[in-house]
C-alpha positions as semicolon CSV with decimal commas, in nm:
position;residue;x (nm);y (nm);z (nm)
1;M;0,001;0,008;0,000
2;A;0,190;0,325;-0,133
3;T;0,154;0,639;0,082
4;E;0,289;0,980;0,050
5;N;0,356;1,023;0,421
6;K;0,721;1,078;0,510
7;R;0,891;0,831;0,738
8;Y;1,189;0,837;0,979
9;T;1,310;0,649;1,272
10;V;1,316;0,801;1,626
11;S;1,508;0,608;1,914
12;V;1,353;0,644;2,254
13;D;1,444;0,523;2,595
14;Q;1,271;0,235;2,754
15;K;1,066;0,470;2,989
16;L;0,939;0,674;2,696
17;F;0,855;0,357;2,482
18;D;0,668;0,225;2,766
19;E;0,465;0,553;2,803
20;I;0,395;0,550;2,425
21;E;0,278;0,179;2,439
22;D;0,056;0,270;2,741
23;F;-0,110;0,553;2,565
24;R;-0,157;0,330;2,256
25;F;-0,330;0,063;2,437
26;T;-0,552;0,286;2,655
27;N;-0,645;0,483;2,350
28;R;-0,674;0,170;2,122
29;Y;-0,472;0,253;1,839
30;Q;-0,384;-0,020;1,629
31;T;-0,019;0,071;1,563
32;R;0,246;0,238;1,761
33;S;0,302;0,497;1,458
34;E;-0,078;0,606;1,489
35;A;-0,014;0,679;1,865
36;T;0,310;0,848;1,807
37;V;0,155;1,072;1,560
38;E;-0,135;1,151;1,771
39;L;0,099;1,225;2,056
40;I;0,319;1,457;1,835
41;R;-0,017;1,650;1,725
42;R;-0,141;1,702;2,076
43;G;0,219;1,834;2,168
44;L;0,214;2,052;1,870
45;E;-0,120;2,200;1,935
46;Q;-0,013;2,249;2,322
47;L;0,271;2,440;2,203
48;K;0,044;2,658;1,962
49;Q;-0,162;2,731;2,246
50;E;0,085;2,830;2,496
51;N;0,259;3,057;2,239
52;K;-0,064;3,215;2,171
53;N;-0,117;3,283;2,542
54;K;0,206;3,434;2,578
55;D;0,132;3,681;2,281
56;E;-0,215;3,777;2,436
57;R;-0,032;3,924;2,752
């Protein structure tokens, strides 16, 4: 199945790996990639919100 999504490898320590796996299973993501992408999206959204709040002060 071809995809236009970009791929790259990320290395994490065991603790972070376990946290990602916990998130994955708790939220019923089928793949580790799906869970990781969702965590990245949430983190980026949080940063945007924090920066917006800083700018409003």
